[in-house]
XYZ file of C-alpha atoms in Angstrom:
164
model
C -12.343 5.765 13.415
C -16.024 6.356 14.152
C -16.893 2.996 12.595
C -14.255 1.256 14.724
C -15.617 2.924 17.861
C -19.137 1.766 16.979
C -17.917 -1.772 16.371
C -16.005 -1.791 19.655
C -19.102 -0.585 21.539
C -21.222 -3.266 19.867
C -18.763 -6.012 20.773
C -18.438 -4.628 24.311
C -22.234 -4.579 24.694
C -22.369 -8.185 23.488
C -19.736 -9.169 26.046
C -21.721 -7.408 28.791
C -24.896 -9.310 27.815
C -22.872 -12.541 27.791
C -21.495 -11.695 31.233
C -25.004 -11.137 32.608
C -26.167 -14.428 31.071
C -23.098 -16.206 32.479
C -23.796 -14.882 35.985
C -27.415 -16.009 35.687
C -26.493 -19.515 34.471
C -23.746 -19.955 37.078
C -26.059 -18.830 39.886
C -28.911 -21.017 38.590
C -26.656 -24.072 38.176
C -25.196 -23.633 41.680
C -28.636 -23.172 43.220
C -30.014 -26.238 41.410
C -26.955 -28.299 42.352
C -27.362 -27.362 46.026
C -31.087 -28.166 45.958
C -31.107 -31.325 43.792
C -27.520 -32.479 43.558
C -25.713 -32.871 40.261
C -28.023 -34.188 37.535
C -27.586 -34.350 33.773
C -29.664 -31.201 33.401
C -27.564 -29.338 35.969
C -24.317 -30.618 34.429
C -25.458 -29.245 31.050
C -26.353 -25.903 32.651
C -22.921 -25.869 34.273
C -21.267 -26.566 30.930
C -23.252 -23.739 29.304
C -22.290 -21.426 32.166
C -18.622 -22.356 31.702
C -18.868 -21.692 27.947
C -20.458 -18.297 28.583
C -17.775 -17.332 31.096
C -15.088 -18.441 28.643
C -16.814 -16.397 25.911
C -16.865 -13.330 28.153
C -13.172 -13.685 28.991
C -12.153 -14.337 25.381
C -14.415 -11.553 24.074
C -12.993 -9.019 26.518
C -9.447 -10.085 25.651
C -10.228 -9.890 21.937
C -11.650 -6.364 22.308
C -8.451 -5.288 24.041
C -6.302 -6.802 21.278
C -8.408 -5.231 18.505
C -8.396 -1.792 20.109
C -4.631 -1.923 20.675
C -4.058 -2.966 17.051
C -6.383 -0.215 15.811
C -4.440 2.355 17.872
C -1.140 1.093 16.413
C -2.519 1.295 12.884
C -3.873 4.810 13.427
C -0.485 5.922 14.759
C 1.311 4.336 11.793
C -1.114 5.959 9.357
C -0.676 9.313 11.049
C 3.093 8.972 10.813
C 2.832 7.916 7.171
C 0.571 10.865 6.357
C 3.011 13.239 7.992
C 5.942 11.597 6.248
C 4.196 11.782 2.858
C 3.321 15.428 3.406
C 6.910 16.204 4.349
C 8.189 14.215 1.365
C 5.930 16.144 -1.012
C 7.034 19.465 0.489
C 10.678 18.427 0.247
C 10.295 17.457 -3.427
C 8.547 20.751 -4.165
C 11.425 22.655 -2.479
C 13.999 20.588 -4.398
C 12.279 21.460 -7.660
C 12.154 25.141 -6.719
C 8.387 25.451 -7.003
C 6.833 28.766 -6.043
C 4.061 28.822 -3.444
C 1.430 29.040 -6.202
C 3.060 26.213 -8.186
C 3.220 24.083 -5.046
C -0.488 24.593 -4.430
C -1.326 23.750 -8.037
C 0.969 20.691 -7.937
C -0.696 19.464 -4.744
C -4.128 19.731 -6.364
C -2.744 17.845 -9.375
C -1.420 15.112 -7.082
C -4.888 14.842 -5.576
C -6.282 14.173 -9.057
C -7.800 17.551 -9.913
C -7.713 18.673 -13.531
C -6.773 22.225 -14.614
C -10.396 23.407 -14.614
C -11.015 22.133 -11.089
C -7.779 23.637 -9.828
C -8.693 27.000 -11.392
C -12.130 26.898 -9.766
C -10.723 25.892 -6.353
C -8.052 28.586 -6.466
C -10.230 31.280 -8.011
C -7.726 31.607 -10.865
C -7.966 31.644 -14.623
C -7.678 28.248 -16.359
C -4.870 29.582 -18.543
C -2.887 30.612 -15.470
C -3.313 27.172 -13.919
C -2.298 25.433 -17.160
C 0.825 27.616 -17.321
C 1.623 26.799 -13.684
C 1.117 23.084 -14.331
C 3.488 23.307 -17.302
C 6.085 24.924 -15.038
C 5.568 22.234 -12.386
C 5.972 19.455 -14.958
C 9.107 21.075 -16.403
C 10.697 21.540 -12.970
C 9.795 17.962 -11.998
C 11.102 16.592 -15.274
C 7.804 15.006 -16.339
C 5.369 15.620 -19.171
C 1.965 14.974 -17.551
C -0.101 14.833 -14.404
C 0.053 11.031 -14.433
C 3.841 11.127 -14.612
C 3.933 13.627 -11.719
C 1.781 11.325 -9.598
C 3.909 8.331 -10.574
C 7.023 10.031 -9.156
C 5.459 9.961 -5.703
C 3.966 6.489 -6.101
C 7.405 5.158 -7.016
C 8.845 6.788 -3.895
C 6.219 5.019 -1.769
C 6.701 1.594 -3.302
C 9.463 -0.496 -1.803
C 10.384 -2.678 -4.774
C 13.389 -4.985 -4.566
C 16.299 -3.858 -6.741
C 15.879 -6.788 -9.118
C 12.066 -6.840 -9.355
C 10.849 -8.533 -12.469
C 14.145 -10.298 -13.145
């Protein structure tokens, strides 16, 4: 989000500089046209001024579109994160995991091994391994990879006859 905000500010600053240049070129072209009439040089300045004004308008419109799309994506991601979290909690409840097993299972889903989980929880490695075994048994899987794959499968929207 911070990167997007920086990019938006950079594009907005560019549009502001373009707007200032457009005002300068329009004013200069009008002044020259009033003083000297329309010459090739003034016609070219007018064309450049028109291009700058068009760039300012299109740049401002593009910023609006990009920011609106970024907001929509952030909202969708937030909803998806919440939905995934709720889905994980629901699965853990369905499996009858204890609070400790749920915490261990969540660390396992995040890719932590038994040693890391033990360190993060301040528990003995043997306790964590026993809890992981209980999680795997309740989930009906034999490994951490298989546990993770249960949730990946839930997220993937494969057609019923994929691969046929």
